Amino acid sequence: MEFESYDDAYNYYNCYAKELGFAIRVKSSWTKRNSKEKRGAVLCCNCEGFKTLKEVNSRRKETRTGCLAMIRLRLVEFNRWRVDEVKLEHNHSFDPERAQNSKSHKRMDTGTKRKVEPTIDVEVRTIKLYRGSGLDAIDHQGLNSNGESKIHVYKPRLLLLKKGDAQVIHNFFHRVQLTDPNFFYVMDLYEEGLLRNVFWINSRCRAAYNYFNDVVAFDTTCLSSNFEIPLFAFVGINHHGQSILLGCGLLADETLEAYVWLLRAWLTCMSGRPPQTIISNRCKALQGAIAEVFPRAHHRLCLSYVMQSILESVDELQESETFYAVLSRTIYEYVKVEEFEMAWEDMIQHFGIKNNECIQSLYNERERWAPVFSKDTFFAGMYNCQKGDWIIPFFHGYVHQQTSLKEFFDIHELVLHKKQEMETHKDLESSDLSPLLKSRCLFELQLAKLYTMEIFSKFQDEIVMMSSCFSLSQVETNGGPIMTFLVKEREGEEIPRDGRAYEVMYDKAGGEVRCICNCFNFKGYLCRHALFILSYNGIDEIPYQYILSRWRKDFKRLYVPDIGCHNIDITNPVQWFDHLYRRATQIVQEGMTSQDHYMAAWQALKESLNKLCLKSLKNRFCSILILFLVFSFKS
């Protein structure tokens, strides 16, 4: 969990302690060197440790038991306090009356308690605080008429299912497993066997992740927009720039615990290989789960979500075209951090929105969403760094707010089949058709032969825009192989005196080029400024490291897991079937790529079948011959 301040974290743990019936104290804390600013602390149960030698002879009753229950807090980025370590086990019974008279609980006046006490809808369920040493917790805020403590048990929310929904889920999983042996699903059950969360993924999606695991978006549209089905979708992008499904889940609630379970289930299914970049919404519980399950991944907030949040937070400016133009220019067009921050300050001052809490909160998290801070992160075109671009949910147009679970599972396979047909159509189009060239640039001719139609079309726009680069100057260097250029670009028809300047670094020895706009990381292909510098230096072909296999039309992609025979138990008939089925499916996938491949695959299958039939006949003949000899011998 994370908190806005140290006091918030302290009060939360104090509320939890009061709820269970123990008191807390600060065991230790530390500050920044040469500063009084607190950087971390350990809060522990007040039964921690034992009496010192000086206290042993005192008449005070021994209350310490060496209890190890504690939480460790640390100040992290954006001045937030993160829980680094938690120990929930106590070695003593709880005493609510004594705890209520402790210093930590006495400091909580009525107003403070009302402010900080967690509710069922906030973050109580985001961590297993109430499921530690036991499920039962004393509710000492009220006693019954006999003076006995009321007992309540904390339970997380269950998956809301209507009559027949459980059977719908079962039937869907059962039906898919019959035709897809590599289909995978897992269910998260409560102690009594009640369903909380579900995750599933088919074999094609699992295989697709092998090729497109660099960038994954977590689609929570159905969770955050009050849809009837609590759907969570893992979405990637294929070689045509189309969205592809990489797994689905149904969640009982939007808590840290639920998200951690789902993300771990997905990661396990993907053989423990995390994506390089993750894009999500701003849900704090989801962000916490990503930090826990994918600590090394680049996590960024969906830029279109940020834009929408800003527009919704300024009611009076929502319809203002001027405000939208200024906002878009501030976010999308500035390529240096200081330029962005100055433009942002000018914008909030000019439109009088400096005190808007939502905008201020988003600005504090700018390093997670502003393009100017994400230049070293690869997005493969999923980050929406083009003005007016919005991420479209994977099931957009098929799933609506009133769509029931039964309706969803009825159309689930239909949607995947349609998306697969679109990809196959694009594959054929890219392999059969030659794109129309718009220039005589050798870069364009080079990628026309390699890239899919959709991606080449986007790259072609950069080729055309090379003509807008009208001026070039070299920044003074030390005579080494690395040179820095300033490329000016005109924005209109007329050439201005001072166009916008882009800084481009070129390493002649290593063949590397990098522009400050960082188009390659954002979109997966070089920008016009970098191409302009390559051309200026007499380079006729784009260096190989800037030609990504994820965009190539000639790259063989078999959406079937490649399972080697070394894992097969040759005495197990079930594994015989599984292994042969996967190999046969690979032949089918390969045979679908062209007519020649189809004929070759069909011929190979016929030959294999004939060999098996011949072997079967030989075995039968041998069996009959043996029987004949046996009877002849007996006679």
CSV table of N, CA and C in Angstrom, one decimal, residues 110-221:
chain,number,residue,atom,x,y,z
A,110,THR,N,-12.5,12.3,18.0
A,110,THR,CA,-13.6,11.8,17.2
A,110,THR,C,-13.5,12.2,15.7
A,111,GLY,N,-13.1,13.5,15.5
A,111,GLY,CA,-13.0,14.0,14.1
A,111,GLY,C,-11.9,13.3,13.3
A,112,THR,N,-10.8,13.0,14.0
A,112,THR,CA,-9.7,12.3,13.3
A,112,THR,C,-10.2,10.9,12.9
A,113,LYS,N,-10.9,10.2,13.9
A,113,LYS,CA,-11.3,8.8,13.6
A,113,LYS,C,-12.3,8.8,12.4
A,114,ARG,N,-13.2,9.8,12.4
A,114,ARG,CA,-14.1,9.8,11.3
A,114,ARG,C,-13.4,10.0,10.0
A,115,LYS,N,-12.3,10.8,10.0
A,115,LYS,CA,-11.6,11.1,8.8
A,115,LYS,C,-10.8,9.9,8.2
A,116,VAL,N,-10.1,9.2,9.1
A,116,VAL,CA,-9.1,8.3,8.7
A,116,VAL,C,-9.6,6.8,8.7
A,117,GLU,N,-10.7,6.5,9.4
A,117,GLU,CA,-11.1,5.1,9.6
A,117,GLU,C,-11.5,4.6,8.2
A,118,PRO,N,-10.9,3.5,7.7
A,118,PRO,CA,-11.2,2.9,6.4
A,118,PRO,C,-12.7,2.4,6.4
A,119,THR,N,-13.3,2.5,5.2
A,119,THR,CA,-14.6,2.0,5.0
A,119,THR,C,-14.6,0.8,4.1
A,120,ILE,N,-15.7,0.2,3.9
A,120,ILE,CA,-15.8,-1.0,3.1
A,120,ILE,C,-15.4,-0.7,1.7
A,121,ASP,N,-15.6,0.5,1.2
A,121,ASP,CA,-15.4,0.9,-0.2
A,121,ASP,C,-14.0,1.4,-0.5
A,122,VAL,N,-13.2,1.7,0.5
A,122,VAL,CA,-11.9,2.3,0.3
A,122,VAL,C,-10.9,1.2,0.2
A,123,GLU,N,-9.8,1.3,1.0
A,123,GLU,CA,-8.7,0.4,0.8
A,123,GLU,C,-8.5,-0.7,1.8
A,124,VAL,N,-9.6,-0.9,2.6
A,124,VAL,CA,-9.5,-2.0,3.6
A,124,VAL,C,-9.2,-3.3,3.0
A,125,ARG,N,-9.8,-3.5,1.8
A,125,ARG,CA,-9.6,-4.8,1.2
A,125,ARG,C,-8.3,-4.9,0.3
A,126,THR,N,-7.5,-3.9,0.3
A,126,THR,CA,-6.3,-3.9,-0.6
A,126,THR,C,-5.2,-4.7,0.0
A,127,ILE,N,-5.3,-5.2,1.2
A,127,ILE,CA,-4.2,-6.0,1.8
A,127,ILE,C,-4.9,-6.9,2.8
A,128,LYS,N,-4.2,-8.0,3.1
A,128,LYS,CA,-4.8,-9.0,4.0
A,128,LYS,C,-4.7,-8.6,5.5
A,129,LEU,N,-5.0,-7.4,5.8
A,129,LEU,CA,-4.8,-6.9,7.2
A,129,LEU,C,-5.8,-7.7,8.1
A,130,TYR,N,-7.0,-7.9,7.7
A,130,TYR,CA,-8.0,-8.5,8.5
A,130,TYR,C,-8.0,-10.0,8.4
A,131,ARG,N,-7.0,-10.6,7.7
A,131,ARG,CA,-7.0,-12.0,7.5
A,131,ARG,C,-5.7,-12.5,8.0
A,132,GLY,N,-5.1,-11.9,9.0
A,132,GLY,CA,-3.8,-12.3,9.5
A,132,GLY,C,-3.7,-13.5,10.4
A,133,SER,N,-3.7,-13.2,11.7
A,133,SER,CA,-3.6,-14.3,12.7
A,133,SER,C,-4.9,-15.1,12.8
A,134,GLY,N,-6.0,-14.5,12.4
A,134,GLY,CA,-7.3,-15.1,12.5
A,134,GLY,C,-8.3,-14.3,11.8
A,135,LEU,N,-9.4,-14.9,11.3
A,135,LEU,CA,-10.4,-14.2,10.6
A,135,LEU,C,-11.3,-13.4,11.5
A,136,ASP,N,-11.4,-13.9,12.8
A,136,ASP,CA,-12.3,-13.2,13.7
A,136,ASP,C,-11.6,-11.9,14.2
A,137,ALA,N,-12.4,-10.9,14.3
A,137,ALA,CA,-11.8,-9.6,14.9
A,137,ALA,C,-12.8,-9.0,15.8
A,138,ILE,N,-12.3,-8.4,16.9
A,138,ILE,CA,-13.2,-7.9,17.9
A,138,ILE,C,-13.7,-6.5,17.5
A,139,ASP,N,-15.0,-6.3,17.5
A,139,ASP,CA,-15.6,-5.0,17.2
A,139,ASP,C,-15.9,-4.3,18.5
A,140,HIS,N,-14.8,-3.7,19.1
A,140,HIS,CA,-15.0,-3.1,20.4
A,140,HIS,C,-15.6,-1.7,20.4
A,141,GLN,N,-16.1,-1.3,19.2
A,141,GLN,CA,-16.8,-0.1,19.2
A,141,GLN,C,-18.3,-0.2,19.7
A,142,GLY,N,-18.7,-1.4,19.9
A,142,GLY,CA,-20.0,-1.6,20.4
A,142,GLY,C,-20.2,-2.9,21.2
A,143,LEU,N,-20.9,-3.0,22.2
A,143,LEU,CA,-21.2,-4.2,23.0
A,143,LEU,C,-22.6,-4.5,23.0
A,144,ASN,N,-23.0,-5.8,23.1
A,144,ASN,CA,-24.4,-6.2,23.1
A,144,ASN,C,-24.9,-5.9,24.5
A,145,SER,N,-26.2,-6.3,24.7
A,145,SER,CA,-26.9,-5.9,26.0
A,145,SER,C,-26.2,-6.7,27.2
A,146,ASN,N,-25.6,-7.8,26.9
A,146,ASN,CA,-25.0,-8.6,28.0
A,146,ASN,C,-23.5,-8.1,28.3
A,147,GLY,N,-23.1,-7.1,27.6
A,147,GLY,CA,-21.7,-6.6,27.8
A,147,GLY,C,-20.7,-7.5,27.1
A,148,GLU,N,-21.1,-8.4,26.2
A,148,GLU,CA,-20.2,-9.3,25.5
A,148,GLU,C,-19.8,-8.6,24.2
A,149,SER,N,-18.5,-8.9,23.8
A,149,SER,CA,-18.0,-8.3,22.6
A,149,SER,C,-18.8,-8.9,21.4
A,150,LYS,N,-19.1,-8.1,20.4
A,150,LYS,CA,-19.6,-8.6,19.2
A,150,LYS,C,-18.5,-9.1,18.3
A,151,ILE,N,-18.7,-10.2,17.6
A,151,ILE,CA,-17.6,-10.8,16.8
A,151,ILE,C,-18.1,-10.6,15.3
A,152,HIS,N,-17.2,-10.1,14.5
A,152,HIS,CA,-17.5,-10.1,13.0
A,152,HIS,C,-16.3,-10.7,12.3
A,153,VAL,N,-16.6,-11.2,11.1
A,153,VAL,CA,-15.5,-11.8,10.3
A,153,VAL,C,-15.4,-11.0,9.0
A,154,TYR,N,-14.2,-10.6,8.7
A,154,TYR,CA,-14.0,-9.9,7.5
A,154,TYR,C,-13.9,-10.9,6.3
A,155,LYS,N,-14.7,-10.6,5.3
A,155,LYS,CA,-14.7,-11.4,4.1
A,155,LYS,C,-14.6,-10.5,2.9
A,156,PRO,N,-13.7,-10.8,1.9
A,156,PRO,CA,-13.6,-10.0,0.7
A,156,PRO,C,-14.9,-10.2,-0.1
A,157,ARG,N,-15.1,-9.3,-1.0
A,157,ARG,CA,-16.3,-9.5,-1.9
A,157,ARG,C,-16.1,-10.7,-2.8
A,158,LEU,N,-17.3,-11.3,-3.1
A,158,LEU,CA,-17.3,-12.4,-4.0
A,158,LEU,C,-17.7,-11.9,-5.4
A,159,LEU,N,-17.4,-12.8,-6.3
A,159,LEU,CA,-17.8,-12.5,-7.7
A,159,LEU,C,-19.4,-12.5,-7.8
A,160,LEU,N,-19.9,-11.4,-8.3
A,160,LEU,CA,-21.4,-11.3,-8.4
A,160,LEU,C,-21.9,-12.1,-9.6
A,161,LEU,N,-22.5,-13.2,-9.3
A,161,LEU,CA,-23.1,-14.0,-10.4
A,161,LEU,C,-24.6,-14.1,-10.3
A,162,LYS,N,-25.2,-14.1,-11.4
A,162,LYS,CA,-26.7,-14.3,-11.4
A,162,LYS,C,-27.0,-15.7,-11.6
A,163,LYS,N,-28.2,-16.1,-11.5
A,163,LYS,CA,-28.6,-17.5,-11.6
A,163,LYS,C,-28.2,-18.0,-12.9
A,164,GLY,N,-27.5,-19.1,-12.9
A,164,GLY,CA,-27.0,-19.8,-14.1
A,164,GLY,C,-25.7,-19.3,-14.6
A,165,ASP,N,-25.1,-18.2,-14.0
A,165,ASP,CA,-23.8,-17.7,-14.5
A,165,ASP,C,-22.7,-18.7,-14.2
A,166,ALA,N,-22.7,-19.4,-13.1
A,166,ALA,CA,-21.7,-20.4,-12.8
A,166,ALA,C,-21.7,-21.5,-13.8
A,167,GLN,N,-22.8,-21.9,-14.2
A,167,GLN,CA,-22.9,-23.0,-15.2
A,167,GLN,C,-22.4,-22.5,-16.6
A,168,VAL,N,-22.7,-21.2,-16.9
A,168,VAL,CA,-22.2,-20.6,-18.1
A,168,VAL,C,-20.7,-20.6,-18.2
A,169,ILE,N,-20.0,-20.2,-17.1
A,169,ILE,CA,-18.6,-20.2,-17.0
A,169,ILE,C,-18.1,-21.6,-17.2
A,170,HIS,N,-18.7,-22.6,-16.5
A,170,HIS,CA,-18.2,-24.0,-16.5
A,170,HIS,C,-18.4,-24.5,-17.9
A,171,ASN,N,-19.5,-24.3,-18.6
A,171,ASN,CA,-19.8,-24.8,-19.9
A,171,ASN,C,-18.8,-24.2,-20.9
A,172,PHE,N,-18.5,-22.9,-20.8
A,172,PHE,CA,-17.5,-22.3,-21.7
A,172,PHE,C,-16.1,-22.9,-21.6
A,173,PHE,N,-15.6,-23.0,-20.3
A,173,PHE,CA,-14.3,-23.6,-20.1
A,173,PHE,C,-14.3,-25.0,-20.6
A,174,HIS,N,-15.3,-25.8,-20.4
A,174,HIS,CA,-15.4,-27.2,-20.8
A,174,HIS,C,-15.4,-27.3,-22.3
A,175,ARG,N,-16.2,-26.5,-23.0
A,175,ARG,CA,-16.3,-26.5,-24.4
A,175,ARG,C,-14.9,-26.2,-25.1
A,176,VAL,N,-14.3,-25.1,-24.6
A,176,VAL,CA,-13.0,-24.7,-25.2
A,176,VAL,C,-11.9,-25.7,-25.0
A,177,GLN,N,-11.9,-26.3,-23.8
A,177,GLN,CA,-10.8,-27.3,-23.5
A,177,GLN,C,-10.9,-28.5,-24.5
A,178,LEU,N,-12.1,-28.8,-24.9
A,178,LEU,CA,-12.2,-30.0,-25.8
A,178,LEU,C,-11.6,-29.7,-27.2
A,179,THR,N,-11.5,-28.5,-27.6
A,179,THR,CA,-11.0,-28.1,-28.9
A,179,THR,C,-9.6,-27.5,-28.8
A,180,ASP,N,-9.2,-27.1,-27.6
A,180,ASP,CA,-8.0,-26.3,-27.4
A,180,ASP,C,-7.2,-26.9,-26.2
A,181,PRO,N,-6.4,-27.9,-26.4
A,181,PRO,CA,-5.7,-28.5,-25.3
A,181,PRO,C,-4.8,-27.6,-24.5
A,182,ASN,N,-4.4,-26.5,-25.1
A,182,ASN,CA,-3.5,-25.6,-24.4
A,182,ASN,C,-4.2,-24.4,-23.8
A,183,PHE,N,-5.6,-24.5,-23.8
A,183,PHE,CA,-6.4,-23.5,-23.1
A,183,PHE,C,-6.1,-23.6,-21.6
A,184,PHE,N,-6.0,-22.5,-20.9
A,184,PHE,CA,-5.6,-22.4,-19.5
A,184,PHE,C,-6.6,-21.5,-18.7
A,185,TYR,N,-7.1,-22.0,-17.6
A,185,TYR,CA,-7.9,-21.2,-16.7
A,185,TYR,C,-7.6,-21.5,-15.2
A,186,VAL,N,-7.8,-20.5,-14.4
A,186,VAL,CA,-7.6,-20.7,-12.9
A,186,VAL,C,-8.6,-19.9,-12.2
A,187,MET,N,-9.1,-20.4,-11.1
A,187,MET,CA,-10.1,-19.7,-10.3
A,187,MET,C,-9.6,-19.4,-8.9
A,188,ASP,N,-9.9,-18.3,-8.3
A,188,ASP,CA,-9.5,-17.9,-7.0
A,188,ASP,C,-10.7,-18.1,-6.1
A,189,LEU,N,-10.6,-19.0,-5.2
A,189,LEU,CA,-11.8,-19.4,-4.3
A,189,LEU,C,-11.5,-18.9,-2.9
A,190,TYR,N,-12.6,-18.6,-2.2
A,190,TYR,CA,-12.6,-18.2,-0.8
A,190,TYR,C,-12.6,-19.5,0.0
A,191,GLU,N,-12.4,-19.4,1.3
A,191,GLU,CA,-12.2,-20.6,2.1
A,191,GLU,C,-13.4,-21.6,2.0
A,192,GLU,N,-14.6,-21.0,1.9
A,192,GLU,CA,-15.8,-21.9,1.8
A,192,GLU,C,-16.0,-22.4,0.4
A,193,GLY,N,-15.1,-22.1,-0.5
A,193,GLY,CA,-15.3,-22.6,-1.9
A,193,GLY,C,-16.0,-21.6,-2.8
A,194,LEU,N,-16.3,-20.4,-2.2
A,194,LEU,CA,-17.0,-19.4,-3.0
A,194,LEU,C,-16.1,-18.7,-4.0
A,195,LEU,N,-16.6,-18.3,-5.1
A,195,LEU,CA,-15.7,-17.8,-6.2
A,195,LEU,C,-15.5,-16.3,-6.0
A,196,ARG,N,-14.2,-15.9,-6.2
A,196,ARG,CA,-13.8,-14.5,-6.1
A,196,ARG,C,-13.4,-14.0,-7.5
A,197,ASN,N,-12.4,-14.6,-8.0
A,197,ASN,CA,-11.8,-14.1,-9.3
A,197,ASN,C,-11.5,-15.3,-10.2
A,198,VAL,N,-11.5,-14.9,-11.5
A,198,VAL,CA,-11.3,-16.0,-12.6
A,198,VAL,C,-10.3,-15.4,-13.6
A,199,PHE,N,-9.4,-16.3,-14.1
A,199,PHE,CA,-8.5,-15.9,-15.2
A,199,PHE,C,-8.5,-17.0,-16.3
A,200,TRP,N,-8.5,-16.6,-17.6
A,200,TRP,CA,-8.4,-17.7,-18.6
A,200,TRP,C,-7.7,-17.1,-19.8
A,201,ILE,N,-7.1,-18.0,-20.7
A,201,ILE,CA,-6.4,-17.6,-21.9
A,201,ILE,C,-6.4,-18.8,-22.8
A,202,ASN,N,-6.6,-18.6,-24.1
A,202,ASN,CA,-6.5,-19.7,-25.0
A,202,ASN,C,-5.1,-19.8,-25.6
A,203,SER,N,-4.9,-20.9,-26.4
A,203,SER,CA,-3.5,-21.2,-26.9
A,203,SER,C,-3.0,-20.2,-27.8
A,204,ARG,N,-3.9,-19.6,-28.7
A,204,ARG,CA,-3.4,-18.6,-29.7
A,204,ARG,C,-2.9,-17.4,-28.9
A,205,CYS,N,-3.6,-16.9,-27.9
A,205,CYS,CA,-3.2,-15.8,-27.1
A,205,CYS,C,-1.9,-16.0,-26.4
A,206,ARG,N,-1.7,-17.2,-25.9
A,206,ARG,CA,-0.5,-17.6,-25.2
A,206,ARG,C,0.7,-17.6,-26.2
A,207,ALA,N,0.5,-18.1,-27.4
A,207,ALA,CA,1.5,-18.1,-28.4
A,207,ALA,C,1.8,-16.7,-28.9
A,208,ALA,N,0.8,-15.9,-29.1
A,208,ALA,CA,1.0,-14.5,-29.6
A,208,ALA,C,1.9,-13.7,-28.7
A,209,TYR,N,1.8,-14.0,-27.4
A,209,TYR,CA,2.7,-13.3,-26.4
A,209,TYR,C,4.2,-13.5,-26.7
A,210,ASN,N,4.5,-14.7,-27.3
A,210,ASN,CA,5.9,-14.9,-27.6
A,210,ASN,C,6.5,-13.9,-28.6
A,211,TYR,N,5.6,-13.3,-29.4
A,211,TYR,CA,6.0,-12.4,-30.5
A,211,TYR,C,5.8,-10.9,-30.0
A,212,PHE,N,4.8,-10.7,-29.2
A,212,PHE,CA,4.3,-9.3,-28.9
A,212,PHE,C,4.3,-9.1,-27.4
A,213,ASN,N,5.4,-9.4,-26.7
A,213,ASN,CA,5.4,-9.3,-25.3
A,213,ASN,C,6.1,-8.0,-24.8
A,214,ASP,N,6.4,-7.1,-25.8
A,214,ASP,CA,7.2,-5.9,-25.4
A,214,ASP,C,6.3,-4.9,-24.7
A,215,VAL,N,5.1,-4.7,-25.1
A,215,VAL,CA,4.2,-3.7,-24.6
A,215,VAL,C,2.8,-4.3,-24.3
A,216,VAL,N,2.2,-4.2,-23.1
A,216,VAL,CA,0.9,-4.7,-22.8
A,216,VAL,C,0.1,-3.7,-22.1
A,217,ALA,N,-1.1,-3.5,-22.5
A,217,ALA,CA,-2.0,-2.6,-21.9
A,217,ALA,C,-3.0,-3.3,-21.0
A,218,PHE,N,-3.3,-2.9,-19.8
A,218,PHE,CA,-4.3,-3.5,-19.0
A,218,PHE,C,-5.7,-2.7,-19.2
A,219,ASP,N,-6.6,-3.4,-19.8
A,219,ASP,CA,-7.9,-2.7,-20.2
A,219,ASP,C,-8.9,-3.0,-19.0
A,220,THR,N,-9.2,-1.9,-18.3
A,220,THR,CA,-10.1,-2.0,-17.2
A,220,THR,C,-11.4,-1.3,-17.4
A,221,THR,N,-11.7,-1.1,-18.7
A,221,THR,CA,-12.9,-0.3,-19.1
A,221,THR,C,-14.2,-0.8,-18.4
